[in-house]
Amino acid sequence: MIDETLTMIPGPTPVHPRILKALARPTVSHVAPVFVEDFKKALADFQALCQSSTAQPFIVAGGGTLSMEMGLVNTVAPGEKVLVVSHGYFGDRFGDLAKSFGIGCEVLRSEWGRAVAPEEVAKALAAGQYAAVTITHVDTSTGTVSPVEEYLKLLKGRPELVILDGVCATGGVDERFDEWSLDVLLTAPQKAIGAPPGVALTLFSEKALARRRSMATVPAYYSDVMRWLPIMQDPGKYYSTPCVNEIVALAEALRMVHEEGLPARFARHGRIALSVRAGLAALGLKLFTAPDCRGDTLSVILLPEGVADLAFRKEMAARGVVVAGGLGPIAGKAFRLGHMGNIGAGEVVKALGAVEGSLKALGVEVQPGAAVAAAASLLP
Ligand code: PMP
């Protein structure tokens, strides 16, 4: 039987057959002209996805956490301080990273499911001295989208570098690197870009690269952007063997992103989020994330009273849909449903149908067909 399991966790997300076909191309030399062309295309298309015409892209075998590390160690020296604006598990990870490298950090933490008020950021900036500020665009643990533009207004003209974690946003949510004067945008391919995991994606402004150049050394070898820069400027050169197949797949995923067009892609993510949430509401389910800060890429849903987390996810899996559990304080109390990347009406309908069936199997009273009916009118 063909495994038709639908992976609706907040990353990795379903990979389109076109991208899988690219991934399955024979592995070639990392300096083969055919690969070098794909590598160059992926770099250019990633820069365009981040809406920059000048910033320096880096594509390195690794993952989102490596991209966080690259963003931090190349811009903040040990002994300097970073201000971490955290909306959950992945925001907090910047604090852990900072500690690992002897970088001082102040973590501004919101209540889970809410966003840090811009006034809090303003106060922290006035009270401390920071080399950089980290912001998680959409925190995958809480579903919270940061009011990035409001934070950026406060940072305009200030010396702190701005590091934005787009791992759960890039490709699904508008991110304007040049217009917003970002310094590092870091992300990964396995979420809203819709490619398989395996690479760290970062984009560095000239100011961020100048900061790296001003530091004689950084506490890193593989993560040091200076070692990668010659390869990113000429992908035919060697530093450490790139993950050839994953980069070919990423190039294909980025081609699909630009074929769809950024405004259309972001609008699709917005509509899918609305339709999923209309469907969930029709089943009587409540979202964990506060209404004013819900990211379009995933929903964090409270389990109804009496419904056990593992039993629910087992019922979902039996219906061919995999969702993720809650993290941190909402572990066992909520589930997370990813709705980003290369998905459309079919995936939404299957996921909502499975939620309805699972709840019913666990004794929750639901109106048959209500979720899909509520979602249908809003679907793209
Ligand atoms: N940042 C965010 C917002 C994430 O969601 C994740 C992964 N879920 C990461 C960073 C870390 O990425 P990875 O698991 O690829 O290391």
mmCIF file of C-alpha atoms and ligand atoms in Angstrom:
data_model
loop_
_atom_site.group_PDB
_atom_site.id
_atom_site.type_symbol
_atom_site.label_atom_id
_atom_site.label_comp_id
_atom_site.label_asym_id
_atom_site.label_seq_id
_atom_site.Cartn_x
_atom_site.Cartn_y
_atom_site.Cartn_z
ATOM 1 C CA MET A 1 0.000 0.000 0.000
ATOM 2 C CA ILE A 2 1.174 3.557 -0.620
ATOM 3 C CA ASP A 3 1.787 5.442 2.622
ATOM 4 C CA GLU A 4 -0.589 8.344 2.311
ATOM 5 C CA THR A 5 -0.007 9.778 5.752
ATOM 6 C CA LEU A 6 -0.482 13.534 5.752
ATOM 7 C CA THR A 7 2.091 15.284 7.907
ATOM 8 C CA MET A 8 0.330 18.330 9.325
ATOM 9 C CA ILE A 9 2.830 19.179 12.060
ATOM 10 C CA PRO A 10 4.447 22.621 12.115
ATOM 11 C CA GLY A 11 7.390 21.305 10.154
ATOM 12 C CA PRO A 12 8.517 19.306 8.333
ATOM 13 C CA THR A 13 5.543 19.947 6.066
ATOM 14 C CA PRO A 14 4.353 17.850 3.088
ATOM 15 C CA VAL A 15 6.852 17.942 0.225
ATOM 16 C CA HIS A 16 5.374 18.388 -3.250
ATOM 17 C CA PRO A 17 6.118 15.564 -5.765
ATOM 18 C CA ARG A 18 7.994 18.055 -7.968
ATOM 19 C CA ILE A 19 10.398 18.735 -5.095
ATOM 20 C CA LEU A 20 10.694 15.041 -4.217
ATOM 21 C CA LYS A 21 11.588 14.355 -7.847
ATOM 22 C CA ALA A 22 14.342 16.966 -7.654
ATOM 23 C CA LEU A 23 15.579 15.417 -4.394
ATOM 24 C CA ALA A 24 15.798 12.009 -6.081
ATOM 25 C CA ARG A 25 18.040 13.182 -8.925
ATOM 26 C CA PRO A 26 21.364 11.303 -8.957
ATOM 27 C CA THR A 27 23.846 12.768 -6.502
ATOM 28 C CA VAL A 28 26.476 14.645 -8.461
ATOM 29 C CA SER A 29 29.766 16.255 -7.549
ATOM 30 C CA HIS A 30 29.419 19.402 -5.474
ATOM 31 C CA VAL A 31 31.392 21.216 -8.178
ATOM 32 C CA ALA A 32 29.511 19.758 -11.167
ATOM 33 C CA PRO A 33 28.308 22.651 -13.358
ATOM 34 C CA VAL A 34 24.701 21.387 -13.229
ATOM 35 C CA PHE A 35 24.755 21.534 -9.415
ATOM 36 C CA VAL A 36 26.582 24.870 -9.256
ATOM 37 C CA GLU A 37 23.800 26.369 -11.400
ATOM 38 C CA ASP A 38 21.121 25.053 -9.020
ATOM 39 C CA PHE A 39 23.074 26.307 -6.001
ATOM 40 C CA LYS A 40 23.342 29.800 -7.537
ATOM 41 C CA LYS A 41 19.639 29.767 -8.374
ATOM 42 C CA ALA A 42 18.738 28.702 -4.809
ATOM 43 C CA LEU A 43 20.860 31.522 -3.374
ATOM 44 C CA ALA A 44 19.285 34.134 -5.649
ATOM 45 C CA ASP A 45 15.751 32.839 -5.103
ATOM 46 C CA PHE A 46 16.223 32.748 -1.324
ATOM 47 C CA GLN A 47 17.421 36.360 -1.360
ATOM 48 C CA ALA A 48 14.373 37.291 -3.471
ATOM 49 C CA LEU A 49 12.031 35.423 -1.104
ATOM 50 C CA CYS A 50 13.355 37.616 1.715
ATOM 51 C CA GLN A 51 12.712 40.658 -0.497
ATOM 52 C CA SER A 52 16.309 41.829 -0.564
ATOM 53 C CA SER A 53 18.367 42.943 -3.493
ATOM 54 C CA THR A 54 21.707 43.339 -1.728
ATOM 55 C CA ALA A 55 21.971 41.104 1.355
ATOM 56 C CA GLN A 56 24.291 38.082 1.334
ATOM 57 C CA PRO A 57 22.591 34.673 1.404
ATOM 58 C CA PHE A 58 24.200 31.573 2.957
ATOM 59 C CA ILE A 59 22.972 28.027 2.383
ATOM 60 C CA VAL A 60 24.778 25.523 4.587
ATOM 61 C CA ALA A 61 24.027 21.886 5.443
ATOM 62 C CA GLY A 62 22.371 21.900 8.860
ATOM 63 C CA GLY A 63 19.028 23.107 10.138
ATOM 64 C CA GLY A 64 17.172 25.937 11.790
ATOM 65 C CA THR A 65 19.211 25.773 14.970
ATOM 66 C CA LEU A 66 22.430 26.100 12.985
ATOM 67 C CA SER A 67 20.995 29.137 11.236
ATOM 68 C CA MET A 68 20.206 30.635 14.689
ATOM 69 C CA GLU A 69 23.769 29.926 15.771
ATOM 70 C CA MET A 70 25.212 31.455 12.592
ATOM 71 C CA GLY A 71 23.101 34.563 13.095
ATOM 72 C CA LEU A 72 24.237 35.009 16.669
ATOM 73 C CA VAL A 73 27.928 34.077 16.767
ATOM 74 C CA ASN A 74 28.777 36.132 13.704
ATOM 75 C CA THR A 75 27.231 39.333 15.027
ATOM 76 C CA VAL A 76 27.655 39.278 18.804
ATOM 77 C CA ALA A 77 31.035 38.702 20.463
ATOM 78 C CA PRO A 78 31.448 36.756 23.712
ATOM 79 C CA GLY A 79 31.115 39.236 26.561
ATOM 80 C CA GLU A 80 28.659 41.427 24.610
ATOM 81 C CA LYS A 81 24.934 41.249 25.280
ATOM 82 C CA VAL A 82 21.908 40.320 23.239
ATOM 83 C CA LEU A 83 18.279 41.195 23.925
ATOM 84 C CA VAL A 84 16.058 38.180 23.294
ATOM 85 C CA VAL A 85 12.361 38.825 22.650
ATOM 86 C CA SER A 86 10.843 35.429 23.369
ATOM 87 C CA HIS A 87 7.384 34.125 22.636
ATOM 88 C CA GLY A 88 8.083 30.566 23.643
ATOM 89 C CA TYR A 89 10.357 27.589 23.278
ATOM 90 C CA PHE A 90 12.233 28.773 20.185
ATOM 91 C CA GLY A 91 12.676 32.320 21.417
ATOM 92 C CA ASP A 92 14.185 30.915 24.606
ATOM 93 C CA ARG A 93 16.607 28.892 22.483
ATOM 94 C CA PHE A 94 18.423 32.134 21.621
ATOM 95 C CA GLY A 95 19.110 32.542 25.339
ATOM 96 C CA ASP A 96 20.565 29.016 25.500
ATOM 97 C CA LEU A 97 22.686 29.680 22.448
ATOM 98 C CA ALA A 98 23.983 32.925 23.909
ATOM 99 C CA LYS A 99 24.992 31.137 27.121
ATOM 100 C CA SER A 100 26.787 28.433 25.165
ATOM 101 C CA PHE A 101 29.016 31.050 23.549
ATOM 102 C CA GLY A 102 29.652 33.277 26.560
ATOM 103 C CA ILE A 103 27.334 35.945 25.180
ATOM 104 C CA GLY A 104 25.341 37.831 27.799
ATOM 105 C CA CYS A 105 21.586 37.905 27.347
ATOM 106 C CA GLU A 106 18.452 39.469 28.672
ATOM 107 C CA VAL A 107 15.300 37.523 27.835
ATOM 108 C CA LEU A 108 12.040 39.465 27.526
ATOM 109 C CA ARG A 109 9.455 36.750 27.846
ATOM 110 C CA SER A 110 5.743 37.060 27.123
ATOM 111 C CA GLU A 111 3.100 34.998 28.799
ATOM 112 C CA TRP A 112 2.737 31.889 26.593
ATOM 113 C CA GLY A 113 0.324 32.572 23.749
ATOM 114 C CA ARG A 114 0.765 36.336 23.908
ATOM 115 C CA ALA A 115 3.292 38.758 22.459
ATOM 116 C CA VAL A 116 5.771 40.983 24.302
ATOM 117 C CA ALA A 117 4.370 44.522 24.242
ATOM 118 C CA PRO A 118 6.480 46.935 22.161
ATOM 119 C CA GLU A 119 6.675 49.219 25.239
ATOM 120 C CA GLU A 120 8.511 46.432 27.077
ATOM 121 C CA VAL A 121 11.042 46.268 24.263
ATOM 122 C CA ALA A 122 11.429 50.062 24.344
ATOM 123 C CA LYS A 123 12.050 49.954 28.091
ATOM 124 C CA ALA A 124 14.655 47.218 27.781
ATOM 125 C CA LEU A 125 16.461 49.048 24.993
ATOM 126 C CA ALA A 126 16.585 52.211 27.093
ATOM 127 C CA ALA A 127 17.876 50.376 30.149
ATOM 128 C CA GLY A 128 20.563 48.129 28.660
ATOM 129 C CA GLN A 129 23.322 48.017 26.096
ATOM 130 C CA TYR A 130 22.919 45.344 23.477
ATOM 131 C CA ALA A 131 24.857 44.352 20.404
ATOM 132 C CA ALA A 132 21.764 42.748 18.877
ATOM 133 C CA VAL A 133 18.087 41.993 19.387
ATOM 134 C CA THR A 134 16.594 38.627 18.432
ATOM 135 C CA ILE A 135 12.963 38.256 17.422
ATOM 136 C CA THR A 136 11.180 35.010 16.560
ATOM 137 C CA HIS A 137 8.767 35.857 13.752
ATOM 138 C CA VAL A 138 6.359 33.006 14.503
ATOM 139 C CA ASP A 139 7.156 30.881 17.545
ATOM 140 C CA THR A 140 6.223 27.305 16.699
ATOM 141 C CA SER A 141 5.525 26.390 20.315
ATOM 142 C CA THR A 142 2.887 29.031 20.985
ATOM 143 C CA GLY A 143 1.706 29.998 17.485
ATOM 144 C CA THR A 144 2.475 33.605 18.334
ATOM 145 C CA VAL A 145 3.381 35.987 15.524
ATOM 146 C CA SER A 146 5.576 38.887 16.641
ATOM 147 C CA PRO A 147 4.492 42.446 15.930
ATOM 148 C CA VAL A 148 7.760 42.727 14.018
ATOM 149 C CA GLU A 149 7.067 46.057 12.349
ATOM 150 C CA GLU A 150 6.226 47.658 15.681
ATOM 151 C CA TYR A 151 9.428 46.375 17.252
ATOM 152 C CA LEU A 152 11.375 47.563 14.226
ATOM 153 C CA LYS A 153 10.020 51.098 14.566
ATOM 154 C CA LEU A 154 11.669 51.180 17.997
ATOM 155 C CA LEU A 155 14.935 49.895 16.609
ATOM 156 C CA LYS A 156 15.108 52.281 13.656
ATOM 157 C CA GLY A 157 18.327 54.290 13.685
ATOM 158 C CA ARG A 158 19.636 52.449 16.755
ATOM 159 C CA PRO A 159 22.980 50.610 16.830
ATOM 160 C CA GLU A 160 21.625 47.154 17.775
ATOM 161 C CA LEU A 161 21.582 44.626 14.948
ATOM 162 C CA VAL A 162 18.228 42.944 14.323
ATOM 163 C CA ILE A 163 18.165 39.162 14.007
ATOM 164 C CA LEU A 164 14.839 37.700 12.864
ATOM 165 C CA ASP A 165 14.103 33.972 13.178
ATOM 166 C CA GLY A 166 11.841 33.152 10.253
ATOM 167 C CA VAL A 167 11.992 29.360 10.618
ATOM 168 C CA CYS A 168 8.202 29.076 11.019
ATOM 169 C CA ALA A 169 7.403 32.068 8.802
ATOM 170 C CA THR A 170 9.627 32.496 5.741
ATOM 171 C CA GLY A 171 7.706 31.527 2.634
ATOM 172 C CA GLY A 172 4.320 31.848 4.309
ATOM 173 C CA VAL A 173 4.419 35.260 5.959
ATOM 174 C CA ASP A 174 5.588 38.561 4.469
ATOM 175 C CA GLU A 175 9.203 39.381 5.394
ATOM 176 C CA ARG A 176 10.790 42.471 3.853
ATOM 177 C CA PHE A 177 14.476 42.357 4.593
ATOM 178 C CA ASP A 178 15.537 45.590 2.869
ATOM 179 C CA GLU A 179 12.473 47.675 3.685
ATOM 180 C CA TRP A 180 12.543 46.608 7.334
ATOM 181 C CA SER A 181 16.348 47.106 7.611
ATOM 182 C CA LEU A 182 16.891 43.634 9.018
ATOM 183 C CA ASP A 183 20.460 42.521 9.665
ATOM 184 C CA VAL A 184 20.057 38.746 9.785
ATOM 185 C CA LEU A 185 17.078 36.751 8.611
ATOM 186 C CA LEU A 186 17.534 33.107 9.457
ATOM 187 C CA THR A 187 15.303 30.252 8.482
ATOM 188 C CA ALA A 188 15.011 26.620 7.392
ATOM 189 C CA PRO A 189 13.430 24.926 4.372
ATOM 190 C CA GLN A 190 11.139 22.388 6.037
ATOM 191 C CA LYS A 191 8.253 24.647 6.980
ATOM 192 C CA ALA A 192 6.573 27.305 4.846
ATOM 193 C CA ILE A 193 9.146 26.895 2.046
ATOM 194 C CA GLY A 194 7.965 23.300 1.751
ATOM 195 C CA ALA A 195 11.313 21.585 1.055
ATOM 196 C CA PRO A 196 12.800 18.694 3.033
ATOM 197 C CA PRO A 197 14.883 19.547 6.107
ATOM 198 C CA GLY A 198 18.676 19.594 5.887
ATOM 199 C CA VAL A 199 19.894 23.151 5.366
ATOM 200 C CA ALA A 200 20.439 26.313 7.368
ATOM 201 C CA LEU A 201 19.385 29.427 5.495
ATOM 202 C CA THR A 202 20.643 32.844 6.523
ATOM 203 C CA LEU A 203 20.693 36.269 4.940
ATOM 204 C CA PHE A 204 23.199 38.850 6.227
ATOM 205 C CA SER A 205 23.047 42.611 5.678
ATOM 206 C CA GLU A 206 26.217 44.525 4.824
ATOM 207 C CA LYS A 207 26.108 45.916 8.379
ATOM 208 C CA ALA A 208 25.983 42.385 9.832
ATOM 209 C CA LEU A 209 28.889 41.235 7.653
ATOM 210 C CA ALA A 210 30.842 44.353 8.673
ATOM 211 C CA ARG A 211 30.229 43.408 12.306
ATOM 212 C CA ARG A 212 31.652 39.935 11.632
ATOM 213 C CA ARG A 213 34.652 41.433 9.846
ATOM 214 C CA SER A 214 35.290 43.699 12.838
ATOM 215 C CA MET A 215 35.732 40.626 15.060
ATOM 216 C CA ALA A 216 39.122 38.976 14.636
ATOM 217 C CA THR A 217 37.704 35.572 15.491
ATOM 218 C CA VAL A 218 34.375 34.042 16.465
ATOM 219 C CA PRO A 219 33.848 30.984 18.691
ATOM 220 C CA ALA A 220 32.940 28.845 15.701
ATOM 221 C CA TYR A 221 34.465 26.999 12.787
ATOM 222 C CA TYR A 222 31.633 25.502 10.718
ATOM 223 C CA SER A 223 29.290 28.406 11.615
ATOM 224 C CA ASP A 224 31.759 31.146 10.738
ATOM 225 C CA VAL A 225 30.267 33.034 7.784
ATOM 226 C CA MET A 226 33.694 34.269 6.707
ATOM 227 C CA ARG A 227 34.656 30.693 5.842
ATOM 228 C CA TRP A 228 31.480 30.295 3.779
ATOM 229 C CA LEU A 229 31.496 33.649 2.031
ATOM 230 C CA PRO A 230 33.808 32.623 -0.849
ATOM 231 C CA ILE A 231 31.572 29.608 -1.553
ATOM 232 C CA MET A 232 28.385 31.654 -1.555
ATOM 233 C CA GLN A 233 29.986 34.096 -3.988
ATOM 234 C CA ASP A 234 31.235 31.258 -6.170
ATOM 235 C CA PRO A 235 29.443 27.962 -5.399
ATOM 236 C CA GLY A 236 32.006 26.087 -7.499
ATOM 237 C CA LYS A 237 34.498 26.456 -4.650
ATOM 238 C CA TYR A 238 34.892 24.069 -1.722
ATOM 239 C CA TYR A 239 34.839 24.576 2.037
ATOM 240 C CA SER A 240 32.716 21.689 3.362
ATOM 241 C CA THR A 241 30.742 19.399 1.078
ATOM 242 C CA PRO A 242 27.272 20.858 0.548
ATOM 243 C CA CYS A 243 24.213 18.597 0.822
ATOM 244 C CA VAL A 244 23.849 18.322 -2.929
ATOM 245 C CA ASN A 245 20.421 16.674 -3.107
ATOM 246 C CA GLU A 246 18.811 18.878 -0.463
ATOM 247 C CA ILE A 247 20.050 21.998 -2.230
ATOM 248 C CA VAL A 248 18.672 20.781 -5.569
ATOM 249 C CA ALA A 249 15.336 20.135 -3.810
ATOM 250 C CA LEU A 250 15.461 23.560 -2.163
ATOM 251 C CA ALA A 251 16.108 25.182 -5.544
ATOM 252 C CA GLU A 252 12.971 23.477 -6.887
ATOM 253 C CA ALA A 253 10.910 24.519 -3.847
ATOM 254 C CA LEU A 254 12.043 28.125 -4.292
ATOM 255 C CA ARG A 255 11.169 27.959 -8.014
ATOM 256 C CA MET A 256 7.651 26.979 -6.950
ATOM 257 C CA VAL A 257 7.554 29.843 -4.434
ATOM 258 C CA HIS A 258 8.342 32.378 -7.148
ATOM 259 C CA GLU A 259 6.056 30.753 -9.737
ATOM 260 C CA GLU A 260 3.198 31.270 -7.286
ATOM 261 C CA GLY A 261 4.403 34.789 -6.488
ATOM 262 C CA LEU A 262 4.974 36.184 -3.018
ATOM 263 C CA PRO A 263 1.724 38.174 -2.608
ATOM 264 C CA ALA A 264 -0.356 35.206 -3.769
ATOM 265 C CA ARG A 265 1.560 32.824 -1.507
ATOM 266 C CA PHE A 266 1.147 34.981 1.585
ATOM 267 C CA ALA A 267 -2.549 35.506 0.766
ATOM 268 C CA ARG A 268 -2.986 31.725 0.400
ATOM 269 C CA HIS A 269 -1.468 31.170 3.839
ATOM 270 C CA GLY A 270 -3.810 33.811 5.282
ATOM 271 C CA ARG A 271 -6.876 32.178 3.753
ATOM 272 C CA ILE A 272 -5.885 28.691 4.791
ATOM 273 C CA ALA A 273 -5.361 29.879 8.382
ATOM 274 C CA LEU A 274 -8.829 31.469 8.390
ATOM 275 C CA SER A 275 -10.504 28.427 6.895
ATOM 276 C CA VAL A 276 -8.784 25.975 9.268
ATOM 277 C CA ARG A 277 -9.798 28.098 12.234
ATOM 278 C CA ALA A 278 -13.384 28.392 11.031
ATOM 279 C CA GLY A 279 -13.475 24.604 10.797
ATOM 280 C CA LEU A 280 -12.005 24.133 14.274
ATOM 281 C CA ALA A 281 -14.468 26.626 15.759
ATOM 282 C CA ALA A 282 -17.350 24.710 14.182
ATOM 283 C CA LEU A 283 -16.212 21.702 16.238
ATOM 284 C CA GLY A 284 -16.284 23.802 19.394
ATOM 285 C CA LEU A 285 -12.488 23.890 19.663
ATOM 286 C CA LYS A 286 -10.623 26.877 21.118
ATOM 287 C CA LEU A 287 -7.258 28.228 20.089
ATOM 288 C CA PHE A 288 -4.548 28.701 22.684
ATOM 289 C CA THR A 289 -2.933 31.752 21.072
ATOM 290 C CA ALA A 290 -4.469 35.163 21.824
ATOM 291 C CA PRO A 291 -6.577 36.488 18.906
ATOM 292 C CA ASP A 292 -4.317 39.473 18.209
ATOM 293 C CA CYS A 293 -1.139 37.463 17.698
ATOM 294 C CA ARG A 294 -2.012 34.331 15.764
ATOM 295 C CA GLY A 295 0.491 33.434 13.072
ATOM 296 C CA ASP A 296 -0.830 32.184 9.730
ATOM 297 C CA THR A 297 1.439 29.149 9.587
ATOM 298 C CA LEU A 298 0.057 27.005 12.405
ATOM 299 C CA SER A 299 -2.712 26.732 14.950
ATOM 300 C CA VAL A 300 -2.265 25.734 18.574
ATOM 301 C CA ILE A 301 -5.515 24.152 19.685
ATOM 302 C CA LEU A 302 -6.670 23.372 23.228
ATOM 303 C CA LEU A 303 -7.877 19.806 23.675
ATOM 304 C CA PRO A 304 -11.450 19.626 24.979
ATOM 305 C CA GLU A 305 -11.908 18.556 28.590
ATOM 306 C CA GLY A 306 -11.534 14.799 28.965
ATOM 307 C CA VAL A 307 -9.677 14.270 25.684
ATOM 308 C CA ALA A 308 -6.208 12.840 26.312
ATOM 309 C CA ASP A 309 -3.399 14.096 24.107
ATOM 310 C CA LEU A 310 -1.918 10.735 23.131
ATOM 311 C CA ALA A 311 -5.301 9.118 22.516
ATOM 312 C CA PHE A 312 -6.286 12.037 20.287
ATOM 313 C CA ARG A 313 -3.099 11.911 18.245
ATOM 314 C CA LYS A 314 -3.456 8.138 17.911
ATOM 315 C CA GLU A 315 -6.981 8.594 16.515
ATOM 316 C CA MET A 316 -5.645 11.259 14.120
ATOM 317 C CA ALA A 317 -2.867 8.936 12.937
ATOM 318 C CA ALA A 318 -5.411 6.163 12.404
ATOM 319 C CA ARG A 319 -7.154 8.601 10.020
ATOM 320 C CA GLY A 320 -3.902 9.271 8.173
ATOM 321 C CA VAL A 321 -3.087 12.671 9.673
ATOM 322 C CA VAL A 322 -0.132 13.442 11.927
ATOM 323 C CA VAL A 323 -0.338 16.470 14.223
ATOM 324 C CA ALA A 324 2.100 17.600 16.924
ATOM 325 C CA GLY A 325 1.615 17.749 20.670
ATOM 326 C CA GLY A 326 1.893 20.822 22.839
ATOM 327 C CA LEU A 327 5.235 21.953 24.266
ATOM 328 C CA GLY A 328 6.205 23.412 27.653
ATOM 329 C CA PRO A 329 3.287 24.492 29.834
ATOM 330 C CA ILE A 330 0.733 23.276 27.288
ATOM 331 C CA ALA A 331 2.190 19.783 26.880
ATOM 332 C CA GLY A 332 -0.685 17.299 27.114
ATOM 333 C CA LYS A 333 -3.261 20.095 26.945
ATOM 334 C CA ALA A 334 -3.056 21.202 23.320
ATOM 335 C CA PHE A 335 -2.123 19.985 19.861
ATOM 336 C CA ARG A 336 -0.398 21.870 17.074
ATOM 337 C CA LEU A 337 -1.615 21.769 13.490
ATOM 338 C CA GLY A 338 0.729 23.115 10.849
ATOM 339 C CA HIS A 339 -0.858 24.721 7.785
ATOM 340 C CA MET A 340 1.979 26.029 5.707
ATOM 341 C CA GLY A 341 4.050 25.294 2.635
ATOM 342 C CA ASN A 342 2.659 23.515 -0.390
ATOM 343 C CA ILE A 343 -0.769 22.658 0.936
ATOM 344 C CA GLY A 344 -4.249 23.548 -0.263
ATOM 345 C CA ALA A 345 -7.919 22.711 0.099
ATOM 346 C CA GLY A 346 -7.393 18.928 -0.051
ATOM 347 C CA GLU A 347 -5.045 18.854 2.914
ATOM 348 C CA VAL A 348 -7.247 21.182 4.976
ATOM 349 C CA VAL A 349 -10.342 19.066 4.314
ATOM 350 C CA LYS A 350 -8.530 15.833 5.201
ATOM 351 C CA ALA A 351 -7.070 17.319 8.403
ATOM 352 C CA LEU A 352 -10.387 18.787 9.577
ATOM 353 C CA GLY A 353 -12.230 15.565 8.740
ATOM 354 C CA ALA A 354 -9.696 13.655 10.849
ATOM 355 C CA VAL A 355 -10.080 16.066 13.788
ATOM 356 C CA GLU A 356 -13.832 15.646 13.645
ATOM 357 C CA GLY A 357 -13.640 11.842 13.424
ATOM 358 C CA SER A 358 -11.070 11.641 16.233
ATOM 359 C CA LEU A 359 -13.129 13.780 18.588
ATOM 360 C CA LYS A 360 -16.222 11.720 17.843
ATOM 361 C CA ALA A 361 -14.319 8.479 18.494
ATOM 362 C CA LEU A 362 -13.251 9.889 21.868
ATOM 363 C CA GLY A 363 -16.813 10.690 22.894
ATOM 364 C CA VAL A 364 -17.020 14.386 22.014
ATOM 365 C CA GLU A 365 -20.304 15.433 20.496
ATOM 366 C CA VAL A 366 -19.704 16.936 17.052
ATOM 367 C CA GLN A 367 -21.990 17.777 14.188
ATOM 368 C CA PRO A 368 -20.977 15.580 11.240
ATOM 369 C CA GLY A 369 -19.477 17.615 8.396
ATOM 370 C CA ALA A 370 -19.572 20.893 10.333
ATOM 371 C CA ALA A 371 -15.830 21.569 10.233
ATOM 372 C CA VAL A 372 -15.384 21.046 6.511
ATOM 373 C CA ALA A 373 -18.555 23.009 5.755
ATOM 374 C CA ALA A 374 -17.350 25.981 7.822
ATOM 375 C CA ALA A 375 -13.914 25.890 6.209
ATOM 376 C CA ALA A 376 -15.108 25.387 2.651
ATOM 377 C CA SER A 377 -16.313 28.884 1.859
ATOM 378 C CA LEU A 378 -12.973 30.352 2.932
ATOM 379 C CA LEU A 379 -10.721 27.899 1.173
ATOM 380 C CA PRO A 380 -8.477 29.108 -1.636
HETATM 381 N N1 PMP B 1 13.142 28.436 15.238
HETATM 382 C C1 PMP B 1 11.846 28.123 15.106
HETATM 383 C C2 PMP B 1 10.834 29.213 15.146
HETATM 384 C C3 PMP B 1 11.476 26.792 14.927
HETATM 385 O O1 PMP B 1 10.200 26.473 14.792
HETATM 386 C C4 PMP B 1 12.458 25.788 14.876
HETATM 387 C C5 PMP B 1 12.111 24.322 14.638
HETATM 388 N N2 PMP B 1 10.852 23.935 14.931
HETATM 389 C C6 PMP B 1 13.792 26.158 15.018
HETATM 390 C C7 PMP B 1 14.089 27.498 15.192
HETATM 391 C C8 PMP B 1 14.896 25.152 14.999
HETATM 392 O O2 PMP B 1 14.969 24.526 13.738
HETATM 393 P P1 PMP B 1 15.558 23.066 13.573
HETATM 394 O O3 PMP B 1 14.660 22.114 14.267
HETATM 395 O O4 PMP B 1 15.582 22.860 12.063
HETATM 396 O O5 PMP B 1 16.935 23.071 14.152
#
